[in-house]
């Protein structure tokens, strides 16, 4: 199958320049990067995509078995790299995608030059045995998964929000707002399960490329303890705390986010 | 595909059962049911009028044989009239022209191949 | 939609409130000095005003929906009593201390981060989002939320105003719909799995009713084909080729009346009876007599079962095969000769097997020479509806065979199979084919010209 159409791959920016690959996390699609792309595209070639099951990916390629583990998502990434013949990529992974990046880099190290982890979390569930703070209790995650199964939250088409047009911001276009991070609820549930039940803490030590950890000052999904943990576990990593609230700094503080990514990507090793 | 349509009429000599439509796997049961309801005295005759028959398969043949058995059990006889050429050919091929009295539609070509 | 208030416009509203409370200055005097007419009006007005929720404060606090105002970072700045009551919180617990997303369930927080907040930032308002709020006692309250960004006179965003509607009834209805849908989906899955299982069982069963493979007959090529009209039903056609022990071979092909398991059961009886009978019978007609007796004995008047069949023997003699056949009401065998001609082997007048006590089975003989092939078939081939409508006939089959001859056994079966496939949906009956031939002198088995 044609990987580019399967994963709705978009390539923009400067041809021939170093490649930045932006990977969305759970709950959204490549649209979440739309505020940082213009800045990055000035200096770099930018590759965006949707994992199978999200956004405008080809849903017929969905395989419950494959996308029930982070390896399956890493394979999407590696297949895109292979198709576009990429190497030395600066991989920017949001939330769980940061871990997908770690897995992908461990499998094919030659593809990746640097890693940027945006609001990452290797494990969302608290582990009292090791005093690890993930931010959620097991009961919290159970509740989340159960509620996704019952299709509430507006993931389901029946409850899709009525999104009004945006006369004040015509540059956004109707298309963007109408389809912003739309997702198939059944597949979202599987992605959620994979995201929130996975534990990649032990994989962090395997990272061999320069890594930037970008966290938000106030993030209810990936609290400060998690950022600190990741920074400590990834050898030689840099930690930057953005003065931003929420879990998606690329949306709530796009300028600062773009600046940090750009500076890190452009710097010599 | 034409639905089977059956009409029974009593005559001094016995009964006439007019058959129209497809006599096949799905409708053979109704044919059998209709015959079962016909009471005959010894020596009487059941005339099966196939003038409206459009199709007959092996289930239809089976139903016809069962009808013959039933009629003979009552001491009566059976005759097939207005039989379409195609059906006559099939009956000939199956050797049933040796056990049924058959009156084909006049003027039809009824020789089986071979 | 109810109006909303926040700290800014409180002052303005308060003065309006005061204004409503106070009478106009001149009024008092008038009231004192005037007679009845004005008294009545004032009394009515006072009553009317008392009924109206004319206090903006009251309107806000006790509205039928929840009101919430937050700063841009989500911190709660103002909240109405209705919402506090729903949540079981005090104002002090929330204002300035909690964020709106703190009131949401885990999933709600996620959705808020990835959808709600970005959309609100993009378009200034988001409406009708289904979320669940967490009450102080841990219970969950399904709600519909609408938020609007309030901007200042310079267009800069200042705060977020949110309205919260109780969606319990709607949520219950929705859950009922979803539950029903899930049940229907499950039932469908179960039905599908059952169907698959049935097909598998039928396939296994069907295979057991047919010879697993045709035997190798020296100097001869044999090929067969079997097609059931429906994957949901067992077929009623049968065939076989087997050694008679003294260098001769027996064969038969036929068609049981009816479809489904009852017909399939009869094919089993027929195969084994005919095989056994052929071993002992003097000629094929005698074997059919035995079969006839067996069927008559087994199936009685109310449930007659019969078959049509052609049975025969092959006797090798100096490179040729001498063929003797008997037909019980079956379509005639088709011969494709080495010289390119094709003709039927006539067996008219044979009777169905299993109906009459003393039936007649028409015998016939022929010789197969190198390059000749004999084809036996069931009437699924000649009864198929063609694309044009009328059924494919024996004449058409004869003509087709003429274009094919000379052809080896496998080649013949392949060509006939292709013909069957061209009927597509027109093939509504089971079909069996058995071809027996002697390879032409200068070719390998079944080779093409």
Short mmCIF file of C-alpha atoms in Angstrom, two decimals, chain A residues 27-128:
data_model
loop_
_atom_site.label_atom_id
_atom_site.label_comp_id
_atom_site.label_asym_id
_atom_site.label_seq_id
_atom_site.Cartn_x
_atom_site.Cartn_y
_atom_site.Cartn_z
CA UNK A 27 -6.47 12.31 20.73
CA UNK A 28 -5.55 14.40 17.74
CA UNK A 29 -3.83 14.37 14.35
CA UNK A 30 -1.27 16.38 12.38
CA UNK A 31 -3.57 19.43 12.61
CA UNK A 32 -2.35 20.04 16.12
CA UNK A 33 0.97 21.26 14.68
CA UNK A 34 -0.57 23.84 12.37
CA UNK A 35 0.63 26.80 14.41
CA UNK A 36 4.28 25.75 14.55
CA UNK A 37 4.61 24.48 10.98
CA UNK A 38 4.91 27.92 9.33
CA UNK A 39 7.82 28.87 11.60
CA UNK A 40 9.67 25.58 11.15
CA UNK A 41 9.05 25.54 7.41
CA UNK A 42 11.18 28.65 6.99
CA UNK A 43 14.38 26.77 7.74
CA UNK A 44 13.61 23.10 7.53
CA UNK A 45 11.79 20.50 5.52
CA UNK A 46 8.79 19.48 7.61
CA UNK A 47 7.12 16.07 7.40
CA UNK A 48 3.68 15.60 8.94
CA UNK A 49 1.53 12.49 9.07
CA UNK A 50 -1.41 10.80 10.78
CA UNK A 51 -0.99 7.41 12.39
CA UNK A 52 -3.33 4.82 10.91
CA UNK A 53 -6.58 5.18 12.81
CA UNK A 54 -6.27 8.92 13.31
CA UNK A 55 -7.09 11.95 11.23
CA UNK A 56 -7.28 11.38 7.51
CA UNK A 57 -5.23 8.22 7.46
CA UNK A 58 -6.56 5.30 5.42
CA UNK A 59 -8.79 3.57 7.93
CA UNK A 60 -8.96 0.41 5.83
CA UNK A 61 -5.33 -0.18 6.79
CA UNK A 62 -6.33 -0.41 10.44
CA UNK A 63 -5.13 -3.54 12.17
CA UNK A 64 -6.24 -3.91 15.76
CA UNK A 65 -3.35 -6.25 16.53
CA UNK A 66 -0.66 -4.01 15.10
CA UNK A 67 -1.92 -0.76 16.56
CA UNK A 68 -2.45 -2.30 19.95
CA UNK A 69 1.23 -1.78 20.74
CA UNK A 70 3.68 1.08 20.37
CA UNK A 71 5.71 -1.03 17.96
CA UNK A 72 2.93 -0.80 15.43
CA UNK A 73 3.03 2.99 15.50
CA UNK A 74 6.82 2.94 15.32
CA UNK A 75 6.48 0.84 12.19
CA UNK A 76 4.30 3.55 10.63
CA UNK A 77 7.09 6.04 11.34
CA UNK A 78 9.81 3.79 9.93
CA UNK A 79 7.79 2.97 6.83
CA UNK A 80 7.32 6.67 6.17
CA UNK A 81 11.06 7.25 6.61
CA UNK A 82 11.76 4.42 4.22
CA UNK A 83 9.28 5.59 1.63
CA UNK A 84 10.62 9.14 1.68
CA UNK A 85 14.22 7.91 2.01
CA UNK A 86 14.84 9.96 5.13
CA UNK A 87 17.86 9.88 7.37
CA UNK A 88 19.20 12.01 10.20
CA UNK A 89 15.62 13.05 10.97
CA UNK A 90 14.80 15.37 13.85
CA UNK A 91 11.84 13.47 15.26
CA UNK A 92 9.40 15.58 17.30
CA UNK A 93 6.97 13.42 19.23
CA UNK A 94 4.10 14.77 21.29
CA UNK A 95 3.00 12.92 24.41
CA UNK A 96 3.00 9.17 23.68
CA UNK A 97 4.62 9.80 20.32
CA UNK A 98 7.81 10.71 22.11
CA UNK A 99 7.96 7.05 23.18
CA UNK A 100 7.09 5.92 19.66
CA UNK A 101 10.17 7.87 18.62
CA UNK A 102 12.30 6.09 21.19
CA UNK A 103 11.11 2.70 19.92
CA UNK A 104 11.62 3.65 16.28
CA UNK A 105 15.11 5.00 16.93
CA UNK A 106 16.08 1.82 18.74
CA UNK A 107 15.00 -0.24 15.72
CA UNK A 108 16.58 1.85 12.97
CA UNK A 109 19.07 4.25 14.54
CA UNK A 110 20.44 5.41 11.20
CA UNK A 111 17.17 7.17 10.40
CA UNK A 112 17.26 9.55 13.35
CA UNK A 113 19.63 12.39 14.20
CA UNK A 114 17.84 14.05 17.10
CA UNK A 115 14.79 13.56 19.28
CA UNK A 116 12.43 16.23 20.63
CA UNK A 117 9.95 15.06 23.23
CA UNK A 118 7.01 17.45 23.68
CA UNK A 119 5.10 16.91 26.94
CA UNK A 120 6.27 13.29 26.96
CA UNK A 121 5.27 10.52 29.29
CA UNK A 122 6.73 7.02 29.38
CA UNK A 123 4.09 5.81 31.80
CA UNK A 124 0.87 7.52 32.84
CA UNK A 125 0.06 5.37 35.83
CA UNK A 126 1.69 5.99 39.24
CA UNK A 127 4.03 3.25 40.39
CA UNK A 128 4.17 3.38 44.19
#
